[in-house]
Coordinates of C-alpha atoms in Angstrom, one line a residue:
Chain A
M1 CA 44.1 -35.3 9.5
L2 CA 44.4 -35.0 12.9
K3 CA 48.3 -34.8 14.0
S4 CA 48.9 -33.1 17.3
R5 CA 50.2 -29.1 17.0
V6 CA 53.6 -28.4 18.2
I7 CA 52.7 -24.2 19.3
P8 CA 55.0 -22.3 20.6
V9 CA 54.1 -20.3 23.9
L10 CA 55.4 -16.8 24.4
L11 CA 55.2 -14.6 27.5
L12 CA 54.5 -11.8 27.6
K13 CA 55.5 -8.7 30.6
N14 CA 56.3 -5.1 29.9
N15 CA 54.9 -5.2 26.2
G16 CA 58.5 -7.8 26.2
L17 CA 58.9 -11.1 25.9
V18 CA 60.2 -13.0 28.8
K19 CA 60.8 -16.9 29.4
T20 CA 60.1 -17.8 33.0
I21 CA 60.9 -21.0 35.1
A22 CA 58.4 -22.3 36.9
F23 CA 56.2 -18.8 36.5
N24 CA 59.2 -16.6 38.4
K25 CA 62.7 -15.7 37.6
S26 CA 61.4 -13.8 34.0
K27 CA 64.7 -13.2 32.1
Y28 CA 63.9 -10.9 29.4
L29 CA 63.9 -12.2 25.3
G30 CA 63.5 -9.5 23.2
D31 CA 61.0 -8.4 21.2
P32 CA 57.5 -10.3 20.4
I33 CA 56.9 -8.4 17.0
N34 CA 60.2 -9.9 15.9
A35 CA 59.7 -13.5 17.1
I36 CA 56.4 -14.2 15.2
K37 CA 58.3 -13.1 12.5
I38 CA 60.5 -15.8 12.9
F39 CA 57.9 -18.2 13.3
N40 CA 56.6 -16.9 10.1
D41 CA 58.7 -18.0 8.2
K42 CA 58.9 -21.7 10.1
Q43 CA 55.4 -22.4 9.3
V44 CA 54.5 -22.5 12.3
D45 CA 50.5 -23.6 12.5
E46 CA 49.5 -22.1 15.3
L47 CA 51.1 -19.5 18.4
I48 CA 50.0 -18.9 21.4
F49 CA 50.0 -15.5 23.5
L50 CA 50.0 -15.2 27.2
D51 CA 50.6 -11.3 29.0
I52 CA 51.7 -12.8 32.6
Q53 CA 51.0 -9.4 34.2
A54 CA 48.0 -8.4 33.2
S55 CA 45.3 -10.4 35.8
K56 CA 48.0 -10.1 38.0
E57 CA 47.6 -6.3 37.3
D58 CA 43.8 -6.4 37.6
R59 CA 43.7 -4.5 34.2
T60 CA 42.7 -5.3 30.4
P61 CA 44.3 -7.5 27.6
D62 CA 46.8 -4.2 26.5
F63 CA 44.5 -4.4 23.1
E64 CA 46.7 -2.1 20.9
L65 CA 49.7 -4.1 21.6
V66 CA 47.8 -7.9 20.8
K67 CA 46.1 -6.3 17.7
K68 CA 50.0 -5.4 16.8
I69 CA 50.6 -8.6 16.9
A70 CA 47.6 -10.3 15.8
S71 CA 48.5 -7.7 12.2
E72 CA 51.9 -9.7 12.3
C73 CA 51.1 -13.5 12.4
F74 CA 50.8 -15.2 9.5
M75 CA 48.6 -17.9 11.7
P76 CA 46.5 -18.1 14.4
L77 CA 46.3 -16.8 17.0
A78 CA 45.4 -17.1 20.9
Y79 CA 45.5 -15.3 23.5
G80 CA 45.1 -15.2 26.9
G81 CA 45.9 -12.7 29.9
G82 CA 43.4 -10.3 31.7
I83 CA 40.2 -11.7 30.4
S84 CA 37.2 -11.0 32.6
R85 CA 34.2 -9.9 30.9
V86 CA 32.6 -10.8 27.5
E87 CA 33.2 -7.7 25.9
H88 CA 37.2 -7.5 26.2
I89 CA 36.7 -11.1 23.9
Q90 CA 34.4 -9.8 21.3
K91 CA 37.2 -7.0 21.8
L92 CA 39.7 -9.4 20.8
F93 CA 38.3 -11.5 18.0
S94 CA 37.0 -7.8 16.0
I95 CA 41.4 -7.1 16.5
G96 CA 42.5 -10.2 15.0
V97 CA 42.6 -12.9 17.0
E98 CA 41.0 -16.3 16.4
K99 CA 41.4 -18.3 20.1
I100 CA 41.0 -16.7 23.8
I101 CA 42.7 -18.2 26.8
I102 CA 41.0 -17.6 30.7
N103 CA 42.2 -18.7 33.5
S104 CA 42.2 -16.0 36.9
A105 CA 38.7 -15.4 36.0
V106 CA 37.1 -19.3 35.7
L107 CA 38.4 -21.1 39.0
E108 CA 35.1 -20.7 40.7
N109 CA 32.8 -19.7 38.5
Q110 CA 33.3 -21.1 34.5
S111 CA 29.9 -18.7 33.3
L112 CA 32.1 -16.2 31.1
I113 CA 33.1 -20.1 29.6
S114 CA 28.9 -20.4 28.6
E115 CA 28.6 -16.8 27.6
A116 CA 31.0 -16.2 25.5
A117 CA 30.5 -20.4 23.9
E118 CA 27.2 -19.3 23.5
I119 CA 28.1 -16.0 21.8
F120 CA 31.5 -17.2 19.7
G121 CA 31.3 -20.7 19.6
N122 CA 33.6 -23.2 21.9
Q123 CA 35.6 -23.8 19.7
S124 CA 37.3 -20.5 19.9
I125 CA 37.3 -20.5 24.2
V126 CA 40.9 -22.5 25.3
V127 CA 40.7 -22.8 29.4
C128 CA 43.9 -23.2 30.9
I129 CA 44.7 -24.5 34.4
D130 CA 47.8 -24.2 36.1
V131 CA 48.4 -27.6 38.1
K132 CA 51.0 -27.6 41.2
K133 CA 51.9 -30.3 42.9
N134 CA 52.2 -29.7 46.8
F135 CA 54.6 -30.8 49.1
W136 CA 53.0 -35.2 49.0
G137 CA 53.3 -34.8 45.5
K138 CA 48.8 -33.8 45.0
N139 CA 48.5 -32.2 42.0
Q140 CA 46.5 -28.9 43.3
I141 CA 45.5 -25.7 40.7
F142 CA 47.7 -22.7 40.9
C143 CA 46.3 -19.1 40.3
H144 CA 48.9 -17.0 39.2
V145 CA 47.3 -13.9 40.2
N146 CA 47.7 -14.5 44.2
N147 CA 50.5 -17.1 44.0
K148 CA 48.4 -19.9 45.9
T149 CA 47.2 -23.3 45.2
I150 CA 43.7 -23.7 45.4
D151 CA 41.7 -26.8 46.2
L152 CA 40.3 -27.5 43.6
D153 CA 40.5 -31.5 41.4
V154 CA 41.9 -30.7 38.0
L155 CA 40.1 -33.0 36.7
E156 CA 37.0 -31.8 38.0
H157 CA 37.2 -28.5 37.2
A158 CA 38.5 -29.3 33.1
I159 CA 35.0 -31.1 33.7
S160 CA 33.0 -28.1 34.5
C161 CA 35.0 -25.9 32.0
Q162 CA 34.0 -28.2 29.1
N163 CA 30.7 -29.0 30.3
A164 CA 30.5 -25.3 30.2
G165 CA 31.5 -25.0 27.0
A166 CA 35.6 -24.9 26.9
G167 CA 36.6 -25.9 23.5
E168 CA 39.6 -27.3 24.5
I169 CA 41.4 -26.8 27.7
M170 CA 44.9 -25.8 28.3
I171 CA 47.4 -28.1 30.5
N172 CA 50.0 -25.9 32.5
S173 CA 52.7 -27.3 34.4
V174 CA 53.9 -24.9 36.6
D175 CA 56.8 -26.7 38.6
R176 CA 58.1 -27.9 34.8
D177 CA 57.7 -24.4 33.4
G178 CA 60.9 -24.1 31.8
I179 CA 63.1 -26.7 33.6
M180 CA 63.0 -28.6 30.0
K181 CA 63.4 -32.2 31.2
G182 CA 59.6 -33.6 30.4
F183 CA 55.9 -33.3 30.8
D184 CA 53.8 -34.4 33.4
L185 CA 52.9 -37.3 30.7
E186 CA 50.6 -39.2 33.9
L187 CA 48.9 -35.8 34.2
I188 CA 47.7 -35.7 30.2
A189 CA 46.8 -39.3 30.6
K190 CA 44.6 -38.4 33.6
I191 CA 43.1 -35.3 31.8
S192 CA 42.6 -36.4 28.3
S193 CA 41.0 -39.8 29.4
G194 CA 38.3 -38.1 31.3
I195 CA 37.4 -35.1 28.8
S196 CA 35.6 -35.1 25.3
I197 CA 37.7 -32.2 23.7
P198 CA 41.2 -31.8 22.7
L199 CA 43.6 -31.2 25.8
I200 CA 46.3 -29.0 24.7
V201 CA 49.4 -29.9 27.5
C202 CA 52.2 -27.4 28.4
G203 CA 55.4 -27.1 31.0
G204 CA 57.9 -29.8 31.2
A205 CA 59.2 -29.5 26.9
G206 CA 63.1 -30.2 26.6
S207 CA 63.3 -32.3 23.5
I208 CA 60.9 -33.7 20.4
E209 CA 60.4 -37.4 22.1
D210 CA 58.7 -35.5 24.7
F211 CA 55.8 -34.4 22.5
K212 CA 56.0 -37.6 21.2
N213 CA 55.1 -39.5 24.6
A214 CA 52.8 -36.8 25.1
K215 CA 51.0 -37.5 22.1
D216 CA 50.6 -40.8 23.0
R217 CA 49.5 -40.1 26.1
G218 CA 46.4 -38.1 24.5
A219 CA 47.5 -34.9 24.1
S220 CA 45.7 -32.8 20.7
G221 CA 48.1 -29.8 21.4
I222 CA 51.6 -30.0 22.4
A223 CA 52.8 -26.6 23.3
A224 CA 56.1 -25.5 25.1
G225 CA 58.4 -22.2 25.6
S226 CA 61.5 -22.8 25.9
F227 CA 61.8 -25.3 23.7
F228 CA 61.7 -22.8 21.1
V229 CA 63.7 -19.8 22.5
Y230 CA 66.8 -21.3 24.2
H231 CA 69.6 -23.3 21.7
G232 CA 71.8 -25.9 24.0
P233 CA 73.4 -26.3 27.5
H234 CA 73.8 -22.0 28.5
K235 CA 70.4 -21.4 27.2
A236 CA 71.0 -19.2 24.6
V237 CA 68.6 -17.2 23.1
L238 CA 67.5 -18.2 19.4
I239 CA 64.2 -19.0 18.3
S240 CA 64.1 -22.7 16.8
Y241 CA 60.6 -25.1 15.0
P242 CA 61.4 -28.7 13.9
S243 CA 60.9 -29.2 10.7
P244 CA 58.0 -30.5 8.9
E245 CA 59.4 -33.3 8.4
T246 CA 60.7 -33.8 12.2
L247 CA 57.1 -32.8 12.8
E248 CA 56.0 -36.1 10.4
E249 CA 58.2 -39.0 11.6
Y250 CA 57.3 -38.4 15.7
L251 CA 53.9 -37.3 16.2
S252 CA 52.3 -39.0 12.4
Chain B
M1 CA 50.3 2.7 -7.5
E2 CA 50.1 0.6 -5.4
D3 CA 49.4 -3.4 -6.5
V4 CA 46.0 -4.1 -5.1
V5 CA 44.1 -1.9 -2.9
I6 CA 42.3 -3.5 0.5
I7 CA 39.1 -2.7 1.0
D8 CA 38.2 -1.1 4.5
Y9 CA 34.4 -1.3 5.4
G10 CA 34.7 -1.4 9.0
M11 CA 34.4 -5.8 9.2
G12 CA 37.6 -6.7 11.2
N13 CA 42.0 -6.0 11.4
L14 CA 43.1 -6.6 7.7
G15 CA 46.7 -5.8 9.2
S16 CA 47.9 -9.1 8.6
I17 CA 46.5 -8.8 5.2
S18 CA 48.7 -6.3 4.3
N19 CA 51.6 -7.4 6.0
I20 CA 51.7 -11.1 4.0
L21 CA 51.0 -9.2 0.9
K22 CA 54.0 -6.7 1.8
K23 CA 56.3 -10.2 2.9
I24 CA 55.6 -11.6 -0.7
G25 CA 56.8 -7.7 -2.1
Y26 CA 53.3 -6.6 -3.0
S27 CA 52.3 -3.3 -1.7
S28 CA 48.7 -2.2 -0.5
T29 CA 46.5 0.3 0.6
I30 CA 43.6 -0.1 3.0
T31 CA 40.9 2.2 2.2
N32 CA 37.6 2.9 1.1
D33 CA 38.3 6.3 -0.7
L34 CA 35.8 6.1 -4.0
Q35 CA 38.4 7.2 -6.2
I36 CA 41.3 4.8 -4.7
I37 CA 39.1 1.8 -5.2
N38 CA 38.1 3.1 -8.8
N39 CA 41.8 3.0 -9.9
A40 CA 42.9 0.2 -7.7
K41 CA 44.4 -2.7 -10.3
K42 CA 43.5 -5.5 -8.2
L43 CA 40.9 -5.6 -5.4
I44 CA 40.8 -7.4 -2.0
L45 CA 37.7 -7.5 0.2
P46 CA 37.9 -9.2 3.2
G47 CA 36.4 -9.5 6.1
V48 CA 35.1 -10.9 9.8
G49 CA 31.7 -10.8 10.9
K50 CA 27.6 -10.7 9.9
F51 CA 26.9 -10.7 6.4
D52 CA 23.7 -7.9 6.9
K53 CA 26.4 -5.3 8.2
A54 CA 28.7 -5.7 6.4
I55 CA 26.4 -5.4 3.1
S56 CA 24.5 -2.6 4.9
N57 CA 28.5 -0.8 5.6
L58 CA 29.0 -1.4 2.1
E59 CA 26.2 0.4 1.5
S60 CA 26.5 3.4 3.2
L61 CA 30.0 4.1 1.8
H62 CA 29.1 3.8 -1.8
L63 CA 30.9 0.9 -2.8
I64 CA 28.2 -2.1 -3.7
D65 CA 27.7 -0.1 -7.3
L66 CA 31.7 0.7 -7.6
I67 CA 32.5 -3.0 -6.7
R68 CA 30.0 -4.1 -8.9
S69 CA 31.5 -1.6 -11.6
K70 CA 34.7 -3.2 -11.3
S71 CA 33.9 -6.8 -11.3
S72 CA 32.4 -6.0 -14.8
R73 CA 35.6 -3.7 -15.9
G74 CA 38.0 -7.1 -15.0
T75 CA 39.3 -6.0 -12.8
P76 CA 40.5 -8.6 -10.3
I77 CA 39.1 -9.3 -6.8
L78 CA 39.6 -11.4 -4.0
G79 CA 37.1 -12.4 -1.1
I80 CA 38.3 -13.7 1.7
C81 CA 35.6 -15.0 4.6
L82 CA 32.4 -12.9 5.4
G83 CA 34.4 -11.0 2.1
M84 CA 33.7 -14.1 -1.0
Q85 CA 29.7 -15.2 0.9
L86 CA 29.4 -11.2 -0.2
L87 CA 30.3 -12.0 -3.5
A88 CA 26.8 -14.2 -3.5
K89 CA 23.1 -13.1 -4.3
S90 CA 21.9 -13.9 -0.8
S91 CA 23.0 -15.4 2.6
E92 CA 21.0 -17.3 5.0
E93 CA 22.7 -15.5 8.1
G94 CA 21.1 -12.3 6.8
V95 CA 17.8 -10.6 4.7
L96 CA 19.2 -8.1 2.1
P97 CA 20.5 -9.1 -0.8
G98 CA 24.4 -9.4 -1.7
L99 CA 27.1 -8.5 -4.4
G100 CA 26.1 -10.9 -6.5
L101 CA 28.8 -11.3 -8.5
I102 CA 28.9 -15.1 -8.4
D103 CA 25.7 -16.7 -9.0
G104 CA 25.1 -19.0 -4.8
R105 CA 23.9 -18.6 -2.6
V106 CA 25.5 -18.7 1.0
L107 CA 24.3 -21.5 3.6
K108 CA 24.3 -22.0 7.8
F109 CA 26.2 -25.6 8.6
S110 CA 23.8 -27.8 10.0
N111 CA 24.7 -28.6 14.1
D112 CA 23.2 -32.7 13.2
D113 CA 25.5 -35.3 13.4
D114 CA 27.8 -33.2 16.3
L115 CA 28.9 -30.9 14.3
K116 CA 30.4 -28.3 15.2
V117 CA 30.2 -24.8 14.5
P118 CA 31.4 -22.6 13.4
H119 CA 33.9 -24.9 10.9
M120 CA 37.4 -23.7 12.6
G121 CA 40.9 -25.0 12.5
W122 CA 43.2 -26.0 9.6
N123 CA 41.1 -27.9 6.7
L124 CA 42.4 -29.6 3.5
L125 CA 41.7 -28.5 0.2
K126 CA 40.7 -31.0 -3.3
Y127 CA 41.2 -27.7 -5.6
N128 CA 40.7 -27.1 -9.6
S129 CA 44.0 -26.6 -10.9
N130 CA 41.9 -24.9 -13.6
C131 CA 41.7 -21.5 -11.1
P132 CA 44.5 -19.9 -11.2
L133 CA 45.3 -19.1 -7.4
Y134 CA 46.5 -22.9 -7.4
L135 CA 49.0 -22.6 -10.4
N136 CA 51.7 -24.1 -8.9
F137 CA 50.3 -26.1 -5.6
D138 CA 50.2 -29.6 -7.3
I139 CA 53.7 -30.1 -6.2
L140 CA 53.3 -29.7 -2.6
K141 CA 52.2 -33.1 -0.8
E142 CA 49.4 -31.7 0.6
V143 CA 47.4 -28.1 0.6
K144 CA 45.6 -26.9 4.0
F145 CA 43.5 -23.5 4.6
Y146 CA 42.9 -21.9 7.8
F147 CA 39.0 -21.6 7.6
V148 CA 36.8 -20.1 10.6
H149 CA 32.7 -19.7 9.8
S150 CA 29.4 -21.0 10.6
Y151 CA 28.8 -20.4 6.8
Y152 CA 29.4 -21.9 3.4
F153 CA 29.0 -20.9 -0.2
E154 CA 27.1 -22.7 -2.5
A155 CA 27.2 -22.3 -6.1
E156 CA 25.0 -22.5 -8.1
N157 CA 27.1 -23.6 -11.2
P158 CA 29.6 -26.0 -10.2
M159 CA 31.6 -24.7 -12.9
Y160 CA 32.1 -21.5 -10.3
I161 CA 33.6 -24.4 -7.8
A162 CA 37.5 -23.4 -7.5
S163 CA 38.0 -26.3 -4.3
E164 CA 36.2 -28.1 -2.0
S165 CA 36.5 -28.7 1.0
N166 CA 34.8 -31.7 3.8
Y167 CA 33.0 -30.4 6.8
G168 CA 30.2 -32.7 7.7
I169 CA 29.2 -31.4 4.2
S170 CA 31.2 -31.2 1.1
F171 CA 31.6 -27.0 0.4
S172 CA 33.1 -25.1 -2.1
S173 CA 36.3 -23.9 -0.2
S174 CA 37.0 -21.8 -2.9
V175 CA 34.6 -19.7 -6.0
W176 CA 35.7 -18.6 -8.5
K177 CA 34.2 -16.9 -12.6
D178 CA 36.3 -15.3 -14.4
N179 CA 37.9 -12.1 -12.5
V180 CA 36.0 -12.8 -9.8
Y181 CA 37.5 -15.5 -6.5
G182 CA 36.5 -16.1 -3.4
V183 CA 38.6 -18.0 -0.6
Q184 CA 35.9 -18.9 2.2
F185 CA 39.9 -19.8 4.4
H186 CA 41.4 -17.3 5.9
P187 CA 45.3 -16.7 3.7
E188 CA 46.0 -14.6 5.7
K189 CA 45.9 -17.4 8.7
S190 CA 47.2 -19.6 6.7
H191 CA 51.3 -19.2 6.3
K192 CA 53.6 -20.8 3.3
F193 CA 50.1 -21.7 1.4
G194 CA 48.3 -18.8 2.0
M195 CA 51.6 -16.4 0.0
M196 CA 51.2 -19.2 -2.7
L197 CA 47.3 -17.8 -3.1
L198 CA 48.6 -14.6 -2.6
K199 CA 50.9 -14.6 -5.1
N200 CA 49.5 -16.5 -8.1
F201 CA 46.2 -14.0 -7.5
M202 CA 48.9 -10.8 -7.3
N203 CA 50.4 -12.8 -11.0
I204 CA 46.8 -12.7 -12.7
P205 CA 47.2 -10.5 -15.3
C206 CA 44.6 -7.6 -15.5

């Protein structure tokens, strides 16, 4: 029953779909609604949408766009980007989002997590932590809003978010974003063994073997961007998703 | 005339229901217009939110008697999530009476056994293959749907149970009595499984 979930992560910028490399160099891929329609046909069990501009621009989620997206999703939808208040979360659930993802709003203070978990239940609250290695190879938490790393231990932060009421932790490796050379397995093993809630991992997936490696290190959810939107050595834009048989073979 | 009417009483985003119906080839109208609902060949009663709020919204739109009358006239009705719970006689979540179209009551999952409430995620179904909603499901290796709920339907008569799922306890994940159906899960968020179930509902003769 508890097969690892395989989750495409789609990034929104100026109403369009983009893919980044190391949180930079965003490349326009196309229209988000078209992408959802393709993922509907592929019977994807879950989708993640992240608006990578909202918090940077200090604005709320684009509720109209999210509503359009939710209406097209024939699978549960998790949304992140620009969420800083309980009212945003309330509104997102009312327009058809199943889970919300908080990141920069809880770096310093986790009270939004506990407030939200109290009202909506912890299953629907995901905390995403962006992780970047410093010059000496030490993992640091990265804040994409001001482009700075924060002197906070990744595992300690994950645990305090868990204790505040998060239902899932998502770890996103900044340096591996868009590189497609594999997940940070050491980090996955460390975080998954240190928390008791499900861990979603993102950043680096380039092959189905990478999924298996992440699963073997304790990831419950395996998320990826490039893997699902690019094809071939020249990274042509082509949306794909492994067949149920392939997923069964590698992840059961 | 549209194939099916989705009742809009202000509880949640109904877009994904009409979109998934369109995907499998059926047109739908989202409305609370009494005339259109009265003439509907099929009805879907969706809903996300609180029981009492839902009942009082239906009441103020004069929809309670109309839905009951449609049910007694044999119109196939499908309640989804909260819409299923509204079919019961009562709910622990509120004090107002339900529609009472399927004898049963709605209970809250207990927080014992470290059970996380709401029950949220994909879960398996053990279904009654005589129920028209599950026609042709036997060819599938596993049958799973997406759930988000804190309350569950307890049918008074096991005859009304169309499927059971397990979440700490076994509960009715769908119910069925004559032309009235209720599903606790979200077919509109359960891709191919949801499409199959909705297609079956749409194929029920009216």
